[in-house]
Amino acid sequence: RKEVEQDPGPFNVPEGATVAFNCTYSNSASQSFFWYRQDCRKEPKLLMSVYSSGNEDGRFTAQLNRASQYISLLIRDSKLSDSATYLCVVSVNYQLIWGAGTKLIIKP
Amino acid sequence: EAGVVQSPRYKIIEKKQPVAFWCNPISGHNTLYWYLQNLGQGPELLIRYENEEAVDDSQLPKDRFSAERLKGVDSTLKIQPAELGDSAVYLCASSSLAGYNEQFFGPGTRLTVL
């Protein structure tokens, strides 16, 4: 079992729709959680950190469920520019463990 | 502010040849990472430096890979000899505090081994 698991997708979503991804992690001692975004042939960039109380940044909402060991990312009113791969990242003892990413394609 | 700089951007070599990648992190970032990323996969950590000390190199294939960060600033990653399976994108990242803060990535070096 991978330490951080994501549905690879692709998720094909019409513009304006709401889409949600989950990411599960295996180590209950995980301390910090992040969502990164990676465009095709580009480097990953931080989208948002995930806090225990959940957090929102514009159209993006991240949630953490420690009991079930998963984090989620919700994108509302999706835009064409949201098309990318979304990588879930978990920190354990200063080490970052990366998921393989979920590919999102927003269609007009 | 300048971002993480990597060179070269692309490299094509024949198997068994050596290759080296260079990275200059964001100024003031003590933590530097080298990752390998294959198509359709997330980045896989090769080595993490805190200043000039390699604090996590457990995933570095030490029979052919080596890295250094002599003055705690820029870093080089070397492969000798390269194998076909080493074809991938090699990413360098830096952060101000390991594990808790945002990592900033360079554009990567796309290596093709023929």
XYZ file of C-alpha atoms in Angstrom:
222
model
C 0.000 0.000 0.000
C 1.348 3.442 -0.924
C 1.885 5.912 1.887
C -0.155 8.562 0.088
C -2.832 7.479 -2.359
C -4.788 9.473 -4.883
C -7.198 8.606 -7.669
C -5.138 9.338 -10.781
C -8.199 10.390 -12.789
C -8.538 12.059 -15.159
C -11.563 13.879 -13.878
C -13.341 15.439 -16.853
C -15.501 18.246 -15.535
C -17.537 20.923 -17.334
C -16.623 24.517 -16.697
C -18.509 25.962 -13.761
C -19.015 22.640 -12.014
C -17.819 21.677 -8.555
C -15.243 18.924 -8.246
C -13.730 17.195 -5.235
C -10.669 14.987 -4.775
C -9.675 12.858 -1.848
C -6.264 11.719 -0.756
C -5.602 9.029 1.855
C -2.441 8.624 3.899
C -1.228 5.639 5.879
C 0.921 7.144 8.634
C -1.158 8.328 11.573
C 1.825 10.368 12.800
C 1.601 12.664 9.768
C 1.925 16.245 10.869
C 1.386 18.605 7.966
C -0.651 18.402 4.796
C -0.559 20.274 1.523
C -2.097 20.417 -1.909
C 0.225 21.278 -4.773
C -0.750 21.996 -8.340
C 1.349 20.925 -11.319
C 0.683 22.079 -14.850
C 1.787 19.923 -17.756
C 5.592 19.965 -18.093
C 5.916 22.476 -15.269
C 7.114 22.254 -11.695
C 4.750 21.740 -8.750
C 3.534 24.860 -6.957
C 1.855 25.119 -3.588
C -1.900 25.529 -3.883
C -2.722 25.516 -0.196
C -1.789 24.070 3.140
C -4.439 21.995 4.890
C -5.262 22.833 8.485
C -7.098 20.715 11.032
C -10.020 23.111 11.089
C -10.267 23.169 7.317
C -9.454 26.199 5.251
C -10.734 28.063 2.247
C -8.999 30.173 -0.356
C -11.413 31.665 -2.844
C -12.965 28.827 -4.814
C -10.778 26.204 -3.125
C -11.577 24.452 0.137
C -9.345 21.916 1.868
C -10.403 19.596 4.656
C -8.487 17.226 6.906
C -9.988 14.149 8.548
C -7.394 12.717 10.928
C -9.645 9.921 12.174
C -10.091 8.516 8.684
C -6.675 9.716 7.526
C -7.668 11.591 4.432
C -7.592 15.094 3.091
C -9.849 16.560 0.485
C -9.823 19.406 -1.993
C -12.998 21.011 -3.285
C -13.004 23.346 -6.261
C -16.138 25.393 -6.859
C -17.121 27.166 -10.072
C -14.275 25.469 -11.925
C -12.404 27.417 -14.589
C -10.583 26.203 -17.685
C -7.376 27.355 -16.016
C -7.937 24.878 -13.175
C -6.937 22.056 -15.543
C -3.828 20.563 -13.975
C -2.616 17.702 -11.825
C -3.268 18.119 -8.110
C -0.706 16.518 -5.819
C -1.404 15.611 -2.217
C 1.589 15.936 0.103
C 1.958 14.686 3.672
C 4.758 15.538 6.090
C 6.110 12.974 8.550
C 9.143 13.857 10.660
C 10.208 16.638 8.291
C 9.932 14.279 5.334
C 7.414 15.083 2.617
C 5.609 12.141 1.037
C 3.999 12.895 -2.310
C 0.988 11.297 -3.904
C 1.034 10.522 -7.618
C -1.520 13.227 -8.319
C -5.046 13.533 -9.675
C -5.418 14.891 -13.172
C -8.232 17.381 -13.679
C -9.490 18.459 -17.100
C -12.015 21.280 -17.246
C -14.003 21.311 -20.462
C -15.789 24.339 -21.961
C 13.056 37.727 -5.903
C 14.734 35.080 -8.038
C 13.301 31.596 -7.849
C 15.100 28.281 -7.771
C 17.456 28.047 -10.717
C 18.370 24.775 -12.368
C 20.580 23.907 -15.284
C 20.599 22.461 -17.784
C 16.902 22.365 -18.660
C 17.341 19.413 -20.983
C 20.021 16.781 -21.306
C 20.331 13.860 -23.697
C 23.102 11.364 -23.120
C 23.958 7.810 -24.005
C 23.820 5.125 -21.364
C 26.955 4.655 -19.282
C 27.858 8.336 -19.673
C 28.073 10.652 -16.670
C 25.742 13.604 -16.186
C 25.511 16.428 -13.681
C 22.725 18.795 -12.689
C 23.087 22.097 -10.893
C 20.703 23.919 -8.590
C 20.772 27.326 -6.939
C 18.060 27.663 -4.282
C 16.198 30.770 -3.198
C 18.432 33.022 -1.153
C 18.162 32.290 2.553
C 16.581 28.869 2.154
C 18.559 26.425 4.249
C 16.752 23.299 3.095
C 17.391 21.949 -0.382
C 15.800 18.900 -1.982
C 16.529 16.852 -5.059
C 13.602 14.921 -6.475
C 13.097 12.563 -9.373
C 9.764 12.622 -11.174
C 8.579 10.112 -13.726
C 5.629 10.743 -16.005
C 2.346 10.302 -14.190
C 4.002 10.051 -10.789
C 4.619 12.398 -7.920
C 8.097 13.627 -7.073
C 10.272 11.073 -5.273
C 12.821 12.438 -2.839
C 16.440 11.582 -3.610
C 18.192 13.694 -0.993
C 17.477 16.510 1.447
C 20.058 18.972 2.728
C 19.936 21.171 5.782
C 22.615 23.725 4.970
C 25.573 21.619 3.809
C 24.522 18.458 5.636
C 22.694 15.656 3.840
C 20.083 14.757 6.461
C 18.063 12.306 4.373
C 19.696 10.391 1.534
C 18.017 7.068 2.186
C 16.426 7.018 -1.284
C 19.563 7.999 -3.177
C 21.014 5.080 -5.204
C 24.520 5.584 -3.938
C 26.136 3.162 -6.332
C 25.639 5.621 -9.183
C 24.210 8.831 -7.742
C 26.065 11.424 -5.722
C 25.268 14.919 -4.554
C 26.997 17.762 -2.826
C 26.216 21.125 -1.326
C 29.644 22.220 -0.216
C 28.951 25.766 0.976
C 25.355 25.230 1.939
C 24.033 27.184 -1.019
C 24.016 25.699 -4.504
C 24.105 21.979 -5.124
C 25.020 19.465 -7.780
C 23.572 16.025 -8.429
C 25.596 13.559 -10.446
C 24.844 10.242 -12.069
C 27.695 8.016 -13.126
C 27.144 5.905 -15.107
C 23.655 6.725 -16.341
C 21.234 3.922 -17.152
C 18.198 3.877 -19.420
C 15.907 3.848 -16.383
C 17.328 7.148 -15.162
C 15.377 9.029 -17.825
C 13.116 11.353 -15.842
C 12.743 14.937 -14.711
C 15.092 15.922 -11.895
C 13.610 18.636 -9.723
C 15.361 20.801 -7.191
C 13.380 22.537 -4.471
C 14.151 24.716 -1.489
C 12.342 25.818 1.622
C 13.053 27.888 4.681
C 12.114 25.110 7.093
C 11.958 21.427 6.263
C 8.624 19.703 6.288
C 6.421 22.563 7.399
C 6.887 25.345 4.942
C 6.180 25.727 1.274
C 8.686 24.150 -1.087
C 9.650 26.189 -4.099
C 10.650 24.201 -7.133
C 12.958 24.930 -9.990
C 11.870 24.178 -13.573
C 13.643 20.825 -13.520
C 16.100 19.074 -15.794
C 14.580 16.643 -18.255
C 17.077 13.816 -18.718
C 16.878 11.380 -21.599
C 19.236 8.409 -21.574
C 19.563 6.643 -24.927
